[in-house]
Amino acid sequence: MSESSKAVKEPLNRSQKNVFWLLFISISLLNLYGNYIESKSLIIYSKPYIIPFIAIYFSTSWQEKSENSIIYKSMMIGFFFAWLGDLYMMFSGDENIMIIALVCFLICHLLYIVALFFSSVKGNYKWLLFVTLPLVIGGAMLGHQIGGGDKFMVVPVMLYSIVISVMFSFTAIRMFTKKSIWGALTCFGGLLFICSDVMIGFKNFQGVTIPETYIMLTYIFAQVCITRGMLFEGENK
């Protein structure tokens, strides 16, 4: 199969794609700037649109096949819970709302795990011992360190850390098994998710001063990298 036949075919024409990306980049930059100057209004009017744009890009670019439909559905539902998590995170000053946001992101990551499992891990179980297990142990230890000062949150934070470690390990397995730029891009997205969530953890539970701009920058790139990397599964083979 030639390299050209492996490319993801976009149903949008060039001008439509240019408009789409212009809008997405504009909204993302507006949100980053809003976080930089700490403008509540800019954040509120930009953040809710980031994930919907990514979901639209994924949906309009995906060429669904029956054997890959579970990947598509898992990703799309995952986007929905990521969007809910984004909305709740705008009011993270309330601990109860913070927990709801964590649950939404937890479900999102679990759905990404399902998509990644059927993409790369199914049938490659030997990688679980050498990649997933060490990362899960490390994630649990990091989660305990981040949430250890809050007896109420330490268990949820550890659980969240374990789940995102599993997700990252699955992106790493995907990179090793796919041996393509799309596998590497997915893994890079998983790593950025780790960075974003670690910053959120230290900021909210350890009182470390971390600019929200850094958190959102890594989060946006993480979602884009995983989304674009997973589109490889929707190609015509």
XYZ file of C-alpha atoms in Angstrom:
237
model
C 0.000 0.000 0.000
C 1.432 3.383 -0.966
C 2.026 6.179 1.544
C -0.605 8.327 -0.139
C -3.264 5.684 0.379
C -2.489 5.638 4.085
C -3.330 9.285 4.623
C -6.559 10.163 6.358
C -8.952 11.520 3.755
C -10.703 14.693 4.786
C -14.302 15.249 3.606
C -13.781 18.991 4.039
C -12.223 20.846 1.127
C -9.125 22.986 1.577
C -10.943 26.281 2.113
C -13.321 24.701 4.633
C -10.404 23.212 6.554
C -8.624 26.555 6.568
C -11.695 28.267 8.010
C -12.144 25.489 10.572
C -8.553 25.663 11.815
C -8.587 29.455 11.810
C -11.616 29.422 14.103
C -10.181 26.708 16.347
C -6.797 28.408 16.692
C -8.494 31.753 17.331
C -10.665 30.288 20.099
C -7.679 28.484 21.638
C -5.514 31.613 21.573
C -8.379 33.631 23.024
C -8.644 31.153 25.883
C -4.887 31.148 26.494
C -4.838 34.935 26.495
C -7.833 35.002 28.832
C -5.964 32.754 31.255
C -2.833 34.870 30.907
C -4.604 38.112 31.846
C -6.977 36.253 34.204
C -10.080 37.420 32.374
C -13.083 35.388 33.510
C -15.215 36.587 30.610
C -12.689 35.533 27.945
C -12.297 32.131 29.586
C -16.041 31.563 29.914
C -16.713 32.537 26.290
C -13.856 30.496 24.794
C -13.232 27.329 26.824
C -16.624 25.667 26.157
C -15.908 25.669 22.394
C -12.470 24.011 22.373
C -13.549 20.370 22.724
C -16.600 20.687 20.415
C -14.282 21.917 17.655
C -11.939 18.962 18.216
C -14.896 16.553 18.216
C -16.220 18.047 14.972
C -12.799 17.671 13.361
C -12.587 14.032 14.467
C -16.119 13.212 13.341
C -15.855 14.870 9.921
C -12.441 13.307 9.261
C -13.268 9.758 10.353
C -14.158 7.143 7.737
C -16.052 4.712 9.902
C -15.704 0.985 9.295
C -17.592 -1.694 11.190
C -14.491 -3.130 12.875
C -13.451 0.315 14.062
C -16.826 1.685 15.157
C -16.123 1.078 18.854
C -13.018 3.261 18.552
C -15.033 6.052 16.968
C -17.854 5.847 19.495
C -15.493 5.698 22.469
C -13.605 8.768 21.276
C -16.767 10.767 20.581
C -18.335 9.978 23.964
C -14.959 10.729 25.537
C -15.023 14.181 23.957
C -18.424 14.784 25.525
C -17.162 14.026 29.031
C -14.011 16.071 28.415
C -16.285 18.971 27.497
C -18.291 18.520 30.704
C -15.044 18.401 32.672
C -13.928 21.652 31.064
C -17.170 23.337 32.067
C -16.931 22.189 35.671
C -13.232 23.106 35.896
C -14.159 26.735 35.313
C -15.685 26.602 38.808
C -12.982 24.486 40.456
C -12.902 26.759 43.522
C -15.719 24.611 44.930
C -14.356 21.227 46.093
C -17.594 19.391 45.236
C -17.549 20.778 41.694
C -13.872 19.860 41.459
C -14.783 16.245 42.228
C -17.461 16.275 39.513
C -14.883 17.633 37.053
C -12.449 14.871 38.039
C -15.160 12.242 37.505
C -15.928 13.639 34.038
C -12.263 13.582 33.036
C -11.911 10.118 34.579
C -14.730 8.814 32.365
C -13.169 10.588 29.377
C -9.836 8.857 29.971
C -11.538 5.487 30.477
C -13.233 5.888 27.095
C -9.917 6.850 25.488
C -8.480 3.695 27.081
C -11.215 1.622 25.414
C -10.416 3.204 22.037
C -6.677 2.665 22.506
C -7.226 -0.925 23.643
C -9.043 -1.870 20.451
C -6.584 0.180 18.422
C -3.327 -1.307 19.675
C -3.386 -3.290 22.917
C -5.806 -6.082 22.005
C -3.692 -9.070 21.031
C -0.498 -7.422 22.328
C -0.917 -8.248 26.002
C 2.794 -8.811 26.657
C 3.218 -5.031 26.596
C 0.988 -4.694 29.673
C 3.672 -6.225 31.892
C 6.590 -4.195 30.575
C 4.878 -0.857 29.895
C 1.552 -0.572 31.718
C 2.483 -2.086 35.095
C 5.537 0.137 35.797
C 3.655 3.267 34.714
C 0.649 2.378 36.887
C 2.897 1.915 39.931
C 4.598 5.229 39.213
C 1.248 6.931 38.650
C -0.145 5.632 41.947
C 2.900 6.910 43.828
C 2.669 10.305 42.142
C -1.061 10.501 42.857
C -0.439 9.751 46.529
C 2.198 12.474 46.672
C -0.102 15.024 45.028
C -3.239 14.257 47.026
C -1.626 13.029 50.242
C -2.176 16.308 52.042
C -5.951 16.058 51.609
C -7.443 12.973 53.290
C -10.732 13.515 51.463
C -9.144 13.688 47.995
C -6.149 11.338 48.230
C -8.049 8.233 47.045
C -9.818 9.959 44.097
C -6.537 11.576 43.044
C -4.694 8.236 43.215
C -7.462 6.534 41.215
C -7.332 9.293 38.614
C -3.531 9.021 38.436
C -3.728 5.269 37.887
C -6.297 5.652 35.102
C -4.332 8.327 33.250
C -1.179 6.209 33.662
C -2.982 3.306 31.989
C -4.064 5.615 29.188
C -0.524 6.900 28.697
C 0.839 3.348 28.715
C -1.657 2.385 26.004
C -0.512 5.332 23.874
C 3.077 4.141 24.367
C 2.086 0.608 23.327
C 0.370 2.107 20.295
C 3.569 3.914 19.365
C 5.619 0.716 19.663
C 3.144 -1.433 17.718
C 2.076 1.013 14.996
C 5.611 2.294 14.339
C 4.297 5.364 12.558
C 4.162 9.101 13.070
C 0.518 8.751 14.135
C 1.424 6.330 16.909
C 4.143 8.691 18.116
C 1.740 11.629 17.932
C -0.796 9.776 20.080
C 1.902 8.960 22.633
C 3.032 12.581 22.711
C -0.575 13.575 23.367
C -0.726 11.109 26.257
C 2.466 12.582 27.712
C 1.032 16.093 27.450
C -2.076 14.898 29.306
C 0.189 13.687 32.113
C 1.919 17.081 32.218
C -1.375 18.975 32.235
C -2.944 16.847 34.963
C 0.178 16.882 37.146
C 0.167 20.676 36.991
C -3.534 20.728 37.916
C -2.840 18.390 40.828
C 0.044 20.363 42.267
C -1.835 23.627 41.798
C -5.085 22.512 43.427
C -3.842 20.116 46.111
C -0.328 21.304 46.926
C -0.808 25.040 46.523
C 1.948 25.337 43.913
C 1.638 28.482 41.801
C 1.291 27.328 38.189
C -0.112 29.647 35.500
C -3.379 28.323 34.085
C -2.019 29.223 30.642
C 0.525 26.379 30.867
C -2.155 23.912 31.924
C -4.479 24.838 29.074
C -1.670 24.919 26.506
C -0.614 21.341 27.292
C -4.257 20.228 27.545
C -5.235 21.627 24.136
C -2.186 20.133 22.429
C -2.819 16.807 24.195
C -6.364 16.601 22.858
C -5.294 17.608 19.337
C -2.391 15.120 19.226
C -4.475 12.189 20.457
C -7.346 13.099 18.144
C -5.154 13.389 15.057
C -3.175 10.289 15.948
C -6.313 8.188 16.426
C -7.691 9.256 13.042
C -5.247 6.780 11.515
C -7.714 4.077 12.603
C -10.448 5.589 10.445
C -8.587 5.386 7.181
C -9.399 3.185 4.216
C -7.196 0.119 4.454
